[in-house]
Short mmCIF file of C-alpha atoms and ligand atoms in Angstrom, two decimals:
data_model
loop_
_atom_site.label_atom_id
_atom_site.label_comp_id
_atom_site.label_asym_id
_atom_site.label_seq_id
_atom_site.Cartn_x
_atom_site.Cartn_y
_atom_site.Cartn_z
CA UNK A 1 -1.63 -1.29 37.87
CA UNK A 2 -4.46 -1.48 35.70
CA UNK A 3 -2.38 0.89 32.81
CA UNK A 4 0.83 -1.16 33.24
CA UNK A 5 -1.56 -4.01 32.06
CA UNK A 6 -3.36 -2.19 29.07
CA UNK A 7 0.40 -0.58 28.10
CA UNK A 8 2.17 -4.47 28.45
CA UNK A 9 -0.12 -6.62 26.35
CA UNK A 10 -3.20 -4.77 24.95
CA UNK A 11 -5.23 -7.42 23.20
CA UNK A 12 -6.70 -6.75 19.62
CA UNK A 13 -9.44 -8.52 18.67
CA UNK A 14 -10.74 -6.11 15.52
CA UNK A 15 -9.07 -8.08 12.72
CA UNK A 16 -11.95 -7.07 10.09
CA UNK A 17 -10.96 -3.11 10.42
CA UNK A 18 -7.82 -4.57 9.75
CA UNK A 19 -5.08 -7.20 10.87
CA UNK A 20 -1.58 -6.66 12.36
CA UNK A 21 1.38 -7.03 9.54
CA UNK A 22 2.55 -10.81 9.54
CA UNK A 23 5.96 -11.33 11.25
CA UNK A 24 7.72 -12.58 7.97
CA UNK A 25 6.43 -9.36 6.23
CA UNK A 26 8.33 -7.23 8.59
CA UNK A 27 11.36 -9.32 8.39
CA UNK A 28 11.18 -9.04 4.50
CA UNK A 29 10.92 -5.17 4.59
CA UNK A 30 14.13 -4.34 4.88
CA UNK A 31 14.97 -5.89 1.98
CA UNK A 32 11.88 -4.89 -0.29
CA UNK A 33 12.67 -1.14 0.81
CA UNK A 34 15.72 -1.40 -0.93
CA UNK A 35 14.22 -1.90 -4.29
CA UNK A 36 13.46 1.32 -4.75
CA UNK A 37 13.27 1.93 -8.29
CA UNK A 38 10.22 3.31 -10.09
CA UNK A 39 8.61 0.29 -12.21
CA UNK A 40 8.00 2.72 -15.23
CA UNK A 41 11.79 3.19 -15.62
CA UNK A 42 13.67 1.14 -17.99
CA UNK A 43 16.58 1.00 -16.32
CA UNK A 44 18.45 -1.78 -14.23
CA UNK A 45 16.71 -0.14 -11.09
CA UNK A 46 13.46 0.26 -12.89
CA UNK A 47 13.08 -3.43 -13.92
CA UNK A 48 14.24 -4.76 -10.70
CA UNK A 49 11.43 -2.66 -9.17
CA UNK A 50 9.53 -4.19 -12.14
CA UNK A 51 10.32 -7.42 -11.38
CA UNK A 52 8.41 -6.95 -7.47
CA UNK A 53 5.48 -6.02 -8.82
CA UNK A 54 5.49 -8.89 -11.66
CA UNK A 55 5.57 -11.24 -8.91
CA UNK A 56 3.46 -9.90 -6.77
CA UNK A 57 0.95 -9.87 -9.83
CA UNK A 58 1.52 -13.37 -10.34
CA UNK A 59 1.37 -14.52 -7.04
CA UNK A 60 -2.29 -12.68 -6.46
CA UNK A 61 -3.57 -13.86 -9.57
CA UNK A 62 -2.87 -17.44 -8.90
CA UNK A 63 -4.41 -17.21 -5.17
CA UNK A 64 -8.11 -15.94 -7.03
CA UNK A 65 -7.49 -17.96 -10.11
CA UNK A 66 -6.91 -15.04 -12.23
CA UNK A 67 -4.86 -14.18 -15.41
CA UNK A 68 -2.04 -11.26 -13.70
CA UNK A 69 -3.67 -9.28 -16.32
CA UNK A 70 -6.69 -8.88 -15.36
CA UNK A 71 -5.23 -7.08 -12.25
CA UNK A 72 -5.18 -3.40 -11.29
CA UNK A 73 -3.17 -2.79 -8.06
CA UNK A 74 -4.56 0.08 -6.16
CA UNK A 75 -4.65 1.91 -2.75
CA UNK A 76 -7.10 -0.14 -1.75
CA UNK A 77 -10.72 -1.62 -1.44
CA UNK A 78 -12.64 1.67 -1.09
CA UNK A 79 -11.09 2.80 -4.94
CA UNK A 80 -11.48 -0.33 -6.42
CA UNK A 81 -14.86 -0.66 -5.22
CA UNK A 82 -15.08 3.19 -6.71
CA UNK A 83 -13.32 2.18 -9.97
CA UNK A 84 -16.09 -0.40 -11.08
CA UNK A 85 -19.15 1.40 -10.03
CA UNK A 86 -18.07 4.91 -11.32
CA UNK A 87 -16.38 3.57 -14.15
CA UNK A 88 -18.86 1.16 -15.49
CA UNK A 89 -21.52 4.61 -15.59
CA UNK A 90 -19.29 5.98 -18.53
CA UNK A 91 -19.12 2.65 -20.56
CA UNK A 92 -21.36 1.48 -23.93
CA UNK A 93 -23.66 -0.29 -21.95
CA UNK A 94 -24.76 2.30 -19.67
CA UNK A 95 -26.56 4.00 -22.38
CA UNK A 96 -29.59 1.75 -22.50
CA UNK A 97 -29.13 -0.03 -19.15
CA UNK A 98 -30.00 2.46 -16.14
CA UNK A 99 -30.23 0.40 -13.35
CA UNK A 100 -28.02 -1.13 -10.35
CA UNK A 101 -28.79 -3.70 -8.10
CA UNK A 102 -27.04 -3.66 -4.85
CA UNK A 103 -27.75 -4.39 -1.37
CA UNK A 104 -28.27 -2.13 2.21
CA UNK A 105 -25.46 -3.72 3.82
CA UNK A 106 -22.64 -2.92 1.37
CA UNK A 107 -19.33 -1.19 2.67
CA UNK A 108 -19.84 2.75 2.76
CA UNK A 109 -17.35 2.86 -0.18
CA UNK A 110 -20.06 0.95 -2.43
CA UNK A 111 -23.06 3.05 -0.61
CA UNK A 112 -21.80 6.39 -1.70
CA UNK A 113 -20.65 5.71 -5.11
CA UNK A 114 -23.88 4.08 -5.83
CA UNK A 115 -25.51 7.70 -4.74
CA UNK A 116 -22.76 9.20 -7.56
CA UNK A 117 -24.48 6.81 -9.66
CA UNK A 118 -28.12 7.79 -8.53
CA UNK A 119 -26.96 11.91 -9.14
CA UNK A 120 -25.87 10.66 -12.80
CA UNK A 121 -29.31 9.36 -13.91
CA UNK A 122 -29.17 6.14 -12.36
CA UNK A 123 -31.81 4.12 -10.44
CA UNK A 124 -30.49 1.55 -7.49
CA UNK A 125 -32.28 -1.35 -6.66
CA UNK A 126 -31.74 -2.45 -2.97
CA UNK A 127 -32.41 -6.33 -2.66
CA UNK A 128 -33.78 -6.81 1.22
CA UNK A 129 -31.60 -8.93 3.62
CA UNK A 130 -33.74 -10.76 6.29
CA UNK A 131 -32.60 -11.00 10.29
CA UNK A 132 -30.49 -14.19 9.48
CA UNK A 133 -28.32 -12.58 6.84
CA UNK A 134 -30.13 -14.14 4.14
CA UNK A 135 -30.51 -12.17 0.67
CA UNK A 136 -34.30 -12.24 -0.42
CA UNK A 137 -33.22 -14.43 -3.76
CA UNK A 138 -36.85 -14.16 -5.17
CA UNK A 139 -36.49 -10.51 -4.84
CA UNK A 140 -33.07 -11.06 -6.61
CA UNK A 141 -34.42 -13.29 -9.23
CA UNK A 142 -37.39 -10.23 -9.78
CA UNK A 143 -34.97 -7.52 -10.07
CA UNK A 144 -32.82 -9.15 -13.19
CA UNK A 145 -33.54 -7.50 -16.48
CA UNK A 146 -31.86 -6.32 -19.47
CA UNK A 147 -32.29 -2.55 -18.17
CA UNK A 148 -29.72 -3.51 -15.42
CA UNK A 149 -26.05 -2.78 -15.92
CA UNK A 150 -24.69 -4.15 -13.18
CA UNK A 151 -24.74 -6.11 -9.96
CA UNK A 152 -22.83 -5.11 -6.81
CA UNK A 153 -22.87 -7.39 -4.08
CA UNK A 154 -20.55 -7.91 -1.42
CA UNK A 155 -19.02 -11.55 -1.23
CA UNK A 156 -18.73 -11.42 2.94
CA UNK A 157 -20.00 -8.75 5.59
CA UNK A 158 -17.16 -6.91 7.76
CA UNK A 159 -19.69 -6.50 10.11
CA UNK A 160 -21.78 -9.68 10.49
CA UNK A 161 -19.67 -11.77 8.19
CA UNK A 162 -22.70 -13.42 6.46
CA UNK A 163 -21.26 -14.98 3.19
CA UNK A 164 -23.43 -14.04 0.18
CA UNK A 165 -23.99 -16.71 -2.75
CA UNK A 166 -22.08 -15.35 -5.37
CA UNK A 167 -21.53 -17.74 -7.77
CA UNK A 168 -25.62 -18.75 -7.55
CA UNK A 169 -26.19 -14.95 -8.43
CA UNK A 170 -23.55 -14.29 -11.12
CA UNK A 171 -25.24 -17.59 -12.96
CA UNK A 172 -28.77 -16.04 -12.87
CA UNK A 173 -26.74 -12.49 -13.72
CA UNK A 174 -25.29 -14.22 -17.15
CA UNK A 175 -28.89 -15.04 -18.77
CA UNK A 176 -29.63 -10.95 -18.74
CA UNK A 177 -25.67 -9.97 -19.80
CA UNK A 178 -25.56 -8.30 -16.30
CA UNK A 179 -21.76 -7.42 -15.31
CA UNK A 180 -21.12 -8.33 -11.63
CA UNK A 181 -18.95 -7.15 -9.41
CA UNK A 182 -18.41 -8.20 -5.70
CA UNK A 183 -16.68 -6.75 -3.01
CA UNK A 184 -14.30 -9.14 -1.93
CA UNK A 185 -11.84 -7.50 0.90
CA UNK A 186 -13.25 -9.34 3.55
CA UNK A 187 -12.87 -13.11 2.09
CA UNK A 188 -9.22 -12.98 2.17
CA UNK A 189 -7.27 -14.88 4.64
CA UNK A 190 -10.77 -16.19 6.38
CA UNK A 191 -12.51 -17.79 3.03
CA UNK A 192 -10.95 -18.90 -0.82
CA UNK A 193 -12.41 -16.72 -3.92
CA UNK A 194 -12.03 -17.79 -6.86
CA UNK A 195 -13.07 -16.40 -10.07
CA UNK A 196 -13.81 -18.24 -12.11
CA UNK A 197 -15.93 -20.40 -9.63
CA UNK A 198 -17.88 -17.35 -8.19
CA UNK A 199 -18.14 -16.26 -11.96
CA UNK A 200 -17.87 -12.66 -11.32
CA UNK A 201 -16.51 -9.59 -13.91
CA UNK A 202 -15.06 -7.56 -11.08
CA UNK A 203 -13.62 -8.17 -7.60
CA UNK A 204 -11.90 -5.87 -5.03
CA UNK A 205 -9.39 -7.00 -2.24
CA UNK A 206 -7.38 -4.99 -0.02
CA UNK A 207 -4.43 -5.93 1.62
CA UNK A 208 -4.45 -4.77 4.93
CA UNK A 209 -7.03 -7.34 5.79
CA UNK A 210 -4.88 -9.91 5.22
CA UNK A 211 -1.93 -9.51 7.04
CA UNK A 212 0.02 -7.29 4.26
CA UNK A 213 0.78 -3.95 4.66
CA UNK A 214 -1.81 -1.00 4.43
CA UNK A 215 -2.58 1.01 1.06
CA UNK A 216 -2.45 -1.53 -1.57
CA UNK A 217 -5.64 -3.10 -3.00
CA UNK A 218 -6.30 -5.25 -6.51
CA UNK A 219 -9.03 -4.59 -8.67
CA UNK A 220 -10.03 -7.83 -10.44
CA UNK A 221 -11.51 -6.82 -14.15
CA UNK A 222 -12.52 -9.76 -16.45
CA UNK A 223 -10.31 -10.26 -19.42
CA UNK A 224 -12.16 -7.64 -22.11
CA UNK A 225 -13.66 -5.30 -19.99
CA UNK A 226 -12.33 -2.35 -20.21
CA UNK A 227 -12.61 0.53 -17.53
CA UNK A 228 -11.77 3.46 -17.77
CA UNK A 229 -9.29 4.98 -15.15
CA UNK A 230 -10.47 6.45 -12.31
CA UNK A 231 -6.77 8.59 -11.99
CA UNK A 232 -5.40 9.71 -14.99
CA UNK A 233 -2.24 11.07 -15.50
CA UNK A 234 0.27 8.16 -15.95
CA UNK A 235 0.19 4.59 -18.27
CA UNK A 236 0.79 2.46 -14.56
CA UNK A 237 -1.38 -0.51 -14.62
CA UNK A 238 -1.54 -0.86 -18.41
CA UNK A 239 -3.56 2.76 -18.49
CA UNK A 240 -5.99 1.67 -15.63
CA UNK A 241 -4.45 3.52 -13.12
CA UNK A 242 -2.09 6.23 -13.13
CA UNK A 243 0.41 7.20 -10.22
CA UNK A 244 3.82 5.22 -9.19
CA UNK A 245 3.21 2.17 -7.98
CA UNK A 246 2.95 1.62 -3.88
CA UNK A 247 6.12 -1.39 -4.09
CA UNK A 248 6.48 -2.14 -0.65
CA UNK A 249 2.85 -2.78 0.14
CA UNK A 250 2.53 -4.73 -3.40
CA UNK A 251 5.53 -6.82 -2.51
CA UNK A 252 3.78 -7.46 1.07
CA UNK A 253 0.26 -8.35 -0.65
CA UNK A 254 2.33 -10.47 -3.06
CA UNK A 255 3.83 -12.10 -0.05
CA UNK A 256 0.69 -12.83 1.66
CA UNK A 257 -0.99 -14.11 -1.60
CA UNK A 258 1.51 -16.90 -1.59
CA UNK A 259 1.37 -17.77 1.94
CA UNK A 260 -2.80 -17.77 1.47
CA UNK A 261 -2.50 -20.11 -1.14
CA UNK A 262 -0.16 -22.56 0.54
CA UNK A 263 -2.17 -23.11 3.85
CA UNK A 264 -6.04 -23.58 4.74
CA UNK A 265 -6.14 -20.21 6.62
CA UNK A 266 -6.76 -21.67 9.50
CA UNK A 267 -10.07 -22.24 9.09
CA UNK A 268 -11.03 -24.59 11.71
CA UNK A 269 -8.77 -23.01 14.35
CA UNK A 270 -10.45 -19.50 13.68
CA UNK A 271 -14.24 -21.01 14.03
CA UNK A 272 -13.78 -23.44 17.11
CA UNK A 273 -12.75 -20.12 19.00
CA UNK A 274 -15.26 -18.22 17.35
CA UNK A 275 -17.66 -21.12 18.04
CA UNK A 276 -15.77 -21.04 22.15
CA UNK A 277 -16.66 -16.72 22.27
CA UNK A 278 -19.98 -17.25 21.66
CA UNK A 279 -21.32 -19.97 23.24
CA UNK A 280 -19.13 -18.28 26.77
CA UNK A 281 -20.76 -15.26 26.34
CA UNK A 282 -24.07 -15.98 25.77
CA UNK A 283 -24.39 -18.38 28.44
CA UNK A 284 -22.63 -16.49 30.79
CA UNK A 285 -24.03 -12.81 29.91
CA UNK A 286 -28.02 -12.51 29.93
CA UNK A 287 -29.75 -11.06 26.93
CA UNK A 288 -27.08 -11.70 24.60
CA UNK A 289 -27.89 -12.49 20.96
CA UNK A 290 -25.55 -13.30 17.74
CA UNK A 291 -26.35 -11.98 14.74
CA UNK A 292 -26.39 -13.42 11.65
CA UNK A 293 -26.06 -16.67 13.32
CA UNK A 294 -28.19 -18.60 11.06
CA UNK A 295 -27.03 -17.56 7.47
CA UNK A 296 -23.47 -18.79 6.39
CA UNK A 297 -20.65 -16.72 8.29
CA UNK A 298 -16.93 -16.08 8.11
CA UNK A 299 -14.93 -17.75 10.64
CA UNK A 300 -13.33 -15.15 12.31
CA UNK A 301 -16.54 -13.11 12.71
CA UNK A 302 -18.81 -12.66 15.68
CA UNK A 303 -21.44 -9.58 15.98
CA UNK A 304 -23.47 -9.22 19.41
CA UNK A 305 -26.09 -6.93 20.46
CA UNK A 306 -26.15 -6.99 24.26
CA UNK A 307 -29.78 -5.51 26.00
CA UNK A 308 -29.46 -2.26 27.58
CA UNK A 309 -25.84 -1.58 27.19
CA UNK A 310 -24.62 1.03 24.47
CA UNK A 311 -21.95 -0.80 22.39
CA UNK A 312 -19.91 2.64 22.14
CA UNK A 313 -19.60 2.26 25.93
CA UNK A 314 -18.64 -1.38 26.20
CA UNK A 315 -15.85 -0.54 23.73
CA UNK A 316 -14.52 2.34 25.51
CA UNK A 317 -14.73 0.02 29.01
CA UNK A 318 -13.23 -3.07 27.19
CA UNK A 319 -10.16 -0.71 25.07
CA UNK A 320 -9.63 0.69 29.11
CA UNK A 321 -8.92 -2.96 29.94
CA UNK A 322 -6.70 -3.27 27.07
CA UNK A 323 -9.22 -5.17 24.22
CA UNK A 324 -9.49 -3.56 20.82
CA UNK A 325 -12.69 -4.26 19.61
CA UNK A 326 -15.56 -3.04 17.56
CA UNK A 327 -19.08 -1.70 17.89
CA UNK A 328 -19.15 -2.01 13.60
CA UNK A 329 -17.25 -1.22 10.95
CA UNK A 330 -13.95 0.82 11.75
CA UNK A 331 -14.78 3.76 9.43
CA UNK A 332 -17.95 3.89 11.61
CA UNK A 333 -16.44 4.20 15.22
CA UNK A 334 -16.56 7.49 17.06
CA UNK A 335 -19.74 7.98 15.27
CA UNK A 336 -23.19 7.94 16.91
CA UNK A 337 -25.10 6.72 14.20
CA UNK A 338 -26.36 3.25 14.50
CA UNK A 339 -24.73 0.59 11.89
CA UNK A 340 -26.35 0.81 8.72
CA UNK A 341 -26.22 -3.28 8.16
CA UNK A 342 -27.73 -3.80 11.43
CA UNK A 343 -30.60 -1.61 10.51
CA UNK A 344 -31.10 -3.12 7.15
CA UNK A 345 -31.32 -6.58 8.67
CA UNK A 346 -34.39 -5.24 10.49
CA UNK A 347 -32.69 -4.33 14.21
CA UNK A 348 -34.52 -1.20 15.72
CA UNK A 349 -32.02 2.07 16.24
CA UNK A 350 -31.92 1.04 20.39
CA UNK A 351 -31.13 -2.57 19.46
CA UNK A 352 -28.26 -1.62 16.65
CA UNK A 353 -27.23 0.75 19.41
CA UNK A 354 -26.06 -2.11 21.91
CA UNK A 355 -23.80 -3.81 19.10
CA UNK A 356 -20.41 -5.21 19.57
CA UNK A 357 -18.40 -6.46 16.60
CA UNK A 358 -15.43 -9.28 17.42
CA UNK A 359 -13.63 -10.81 14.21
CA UNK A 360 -10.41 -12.43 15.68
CA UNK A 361 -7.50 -13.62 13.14
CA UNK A 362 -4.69 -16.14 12.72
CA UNK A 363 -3.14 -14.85 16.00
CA UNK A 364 -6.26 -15.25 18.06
CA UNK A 365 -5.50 -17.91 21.42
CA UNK A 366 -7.95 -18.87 23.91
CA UNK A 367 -6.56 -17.26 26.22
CA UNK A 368 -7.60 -13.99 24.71
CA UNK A 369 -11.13 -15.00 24.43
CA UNK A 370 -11.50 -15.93 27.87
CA UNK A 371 -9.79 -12.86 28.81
CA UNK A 372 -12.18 -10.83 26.86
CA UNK A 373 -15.61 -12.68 28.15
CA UNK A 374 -14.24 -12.51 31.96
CA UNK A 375 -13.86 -8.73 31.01
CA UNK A 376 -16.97 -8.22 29.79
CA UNK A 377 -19.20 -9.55 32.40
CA UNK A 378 -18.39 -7.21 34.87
CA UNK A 379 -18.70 -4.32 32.59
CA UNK A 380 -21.86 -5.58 30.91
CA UNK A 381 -22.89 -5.68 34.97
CA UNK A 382 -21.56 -2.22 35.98
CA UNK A 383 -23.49 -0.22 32.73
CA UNK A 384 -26.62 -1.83 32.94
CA UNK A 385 -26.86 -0.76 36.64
CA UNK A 386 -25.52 2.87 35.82
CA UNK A 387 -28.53 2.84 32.81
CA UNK A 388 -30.73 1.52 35.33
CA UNK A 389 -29.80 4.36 37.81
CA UNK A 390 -29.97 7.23 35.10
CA UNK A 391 -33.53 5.93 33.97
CA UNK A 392 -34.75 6.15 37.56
CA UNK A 393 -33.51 9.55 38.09
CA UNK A 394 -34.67 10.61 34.73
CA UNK A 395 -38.02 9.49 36.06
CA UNK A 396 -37.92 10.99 39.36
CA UNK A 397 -37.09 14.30 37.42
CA UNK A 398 -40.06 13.69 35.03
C1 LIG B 1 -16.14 -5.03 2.91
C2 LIG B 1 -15.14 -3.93 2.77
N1 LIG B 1 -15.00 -3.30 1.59
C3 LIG B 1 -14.12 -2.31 1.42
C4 LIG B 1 -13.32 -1.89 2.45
C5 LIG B 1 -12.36 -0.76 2.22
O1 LIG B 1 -11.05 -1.24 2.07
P1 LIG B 1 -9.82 -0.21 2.22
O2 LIG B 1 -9.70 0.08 3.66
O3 LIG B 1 -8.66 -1.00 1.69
O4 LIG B 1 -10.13 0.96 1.39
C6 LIG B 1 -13.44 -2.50 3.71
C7 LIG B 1 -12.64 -2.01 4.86
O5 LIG B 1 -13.14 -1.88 5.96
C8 LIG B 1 -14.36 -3.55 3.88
O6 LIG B 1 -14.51 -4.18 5.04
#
């Protein structure tokens, strides 16, 4: 009974690992897979492939207030984020300027190409990020000099969804010539970025968070700066990335871009049911706290640690009962270690431990969040007995 449930309408409330493709994208596809021509060719089939990925350009570059040149399509956020960090280390500049500034709570993408950075004679400067989500900005303001390179800060967290102040940093940035590049894949479809208003040199995006298909990203890179490639081997992307194009997720991102621009991504809606989760499940489950509550949030975003119930297990109850959620970020699930932001906001290892992560999208009703928060209180009820039970016969053993 339980099964035919879970198998008829399982319930996925995980939109920042990534968000189902929008129903006009799938009606499009059809048509978009029969452009099939490679871009590089000259050809009638070439140009009409050419044509996609113009538009698609366009229609990005309008959505972040871009030139389309300033645009390197990609597989994603993880090698755009790559592509700036590892790419800046070989420029001019990096010969006299040896340090980074980043933060703790960066996506694992940024993380472990700032540690390529630190094995190439680089020194990374971590500024702190307090309880609330709030960057220490006196630490910020301490760190700026002219030995720093560059600045990589994420714009909003997948796993919190605390909203940095970009444009406030980039401004302070500009008085020591330091290049600045944020990670911007979570923003889209949930906040605008702009870039000229946030001010930044660099930008990633990815467009499976945003309702397009999965394996397409844009780099943004400020008119002038040149990278070098991270791929090499082809002149796609004006010589900034090599390798055939990915059309059909371009024309889908272009798609999206378009429909982003046109509408207030449902801003409101996403928040007042964001705003309806939390206050249910706090007053309705004991020992239940938000984090990040106080600093300035996404929308969609809501991350919980519930006392004395393991977040891995909650998930594995809840996905049972047919709810797809999160204890993190998805490239973290199935793996024991606590979340690295949750540490780096000051939680202790036990606390991070008992973390759920729900970030709900455009399709989100209320009848899903009740759904989930009558779920959970019986299985936030049934573990913390079982924990209770294995501590007592852990000390009856002892
Ligand atoms: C903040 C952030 N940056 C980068 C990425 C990586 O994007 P992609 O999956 O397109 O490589 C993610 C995806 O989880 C993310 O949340």
């Amino acid at each position: 009974m339980l099964l035919c449930a879970v198998l008829k309408k399982p319930i996925y409330l995980d939109y920042n690992a990534t968000s189902p493709v929008h129903p006009e994208i799938k009606n499009h596809l059809p048509e978009w897979a029969g452009i099939w021509g490679n871009p590089s060719s000259i050809h009638g089939h070439g140009r009409e492939a050419k044509r996609i990925l113009r538009e698609a350009r366009q229609a990005f570059a309008d959505l972040i207030g871009a030139n389309p040149l300033e645009l390197i399509f990609t597989s994603g956020g993880s090698e755009a984020n790559n592509t700036v960090i590892k790419g800046l280390l070989e420029s001019e500049a990096a010969k006299t300027r040896k340090q980074i500034i980043s933060t703790r709570v960066e996506h694992p993408s940024v993380l472990k190409s700032l540690e390529y950075a630190e094995a190439h004679g680089f020194e990374i400067k971590y500024v702190d990020v307090n309880s609330s989500g709030h960057l220490d900005m006196d630490q910020y303001k301490d760190l700026l000099s002219d030995q720093v390179l560059l600045i990589t800060i994420m714009a909003a967290n997948n796993e919190t969804g605390n909203i940095f102040p970009i444009s406030k940093m980039t401004e302070l940035a500009k008085k020591h010539g330091i290049l600045f590049h944020s990670d911007a894949v979570q923003t889209m479809g949930r906040m605008a970025f702009n870039v000229e208003k946030t001010g930044v040199d660099f930008a990633s995006f990815s467009g499976h968070k945003f309702y397009a298909l999965k394996g397409v990203g844009v780099l943004y890179s400020r008119r002038g700066q040149n990278l070098p490639s991270l791929i090499h081997g082809g002149g796609q992307e004006r010589g900034r990335r090599a390798g055939t194009e990915n059309l059909l997720a371009i024309a889908s991102l272009g798609y999206m871009a378009k429909k982003l621009s046109a509408c207030d991504l449902h801003r409101e809606s996403m928040m007042l049911l964001r705003d309806h989760f939390e206050n249910r499940v706090v007053s309705e489950i004991a020992g239940v706290q938000v984090i990040g509550k106080e600093g300035k949030r996404l929308p969609n975003t809501t991350s919980l640690v519930v006392a004395g119930v393991s977040g891995e297990s909650m998930l594995m109850s809840l996905d049972v009962r047919g709810y797809s959620v999160s204890t993190g970020a998805a490239c973290s699930s199935g793996n024991p270690e606590p979340s690295h932001v949750l540490l780096a906001m000051g939680l202790t290892e036990d606390e991070a431990h008992t973390s759920l992560r729900v970030s709900i999208g455009w399709l989100t009703t209320t009848e899903e969040i009740d759904g989930l928060v009558d779920t959970m209180i019986p299985i936030v009820d049934h573990l913390r007995k079982l924990s209770q039970r294995q501590n007592l016969e852990a000390s009856v053993e002892a």
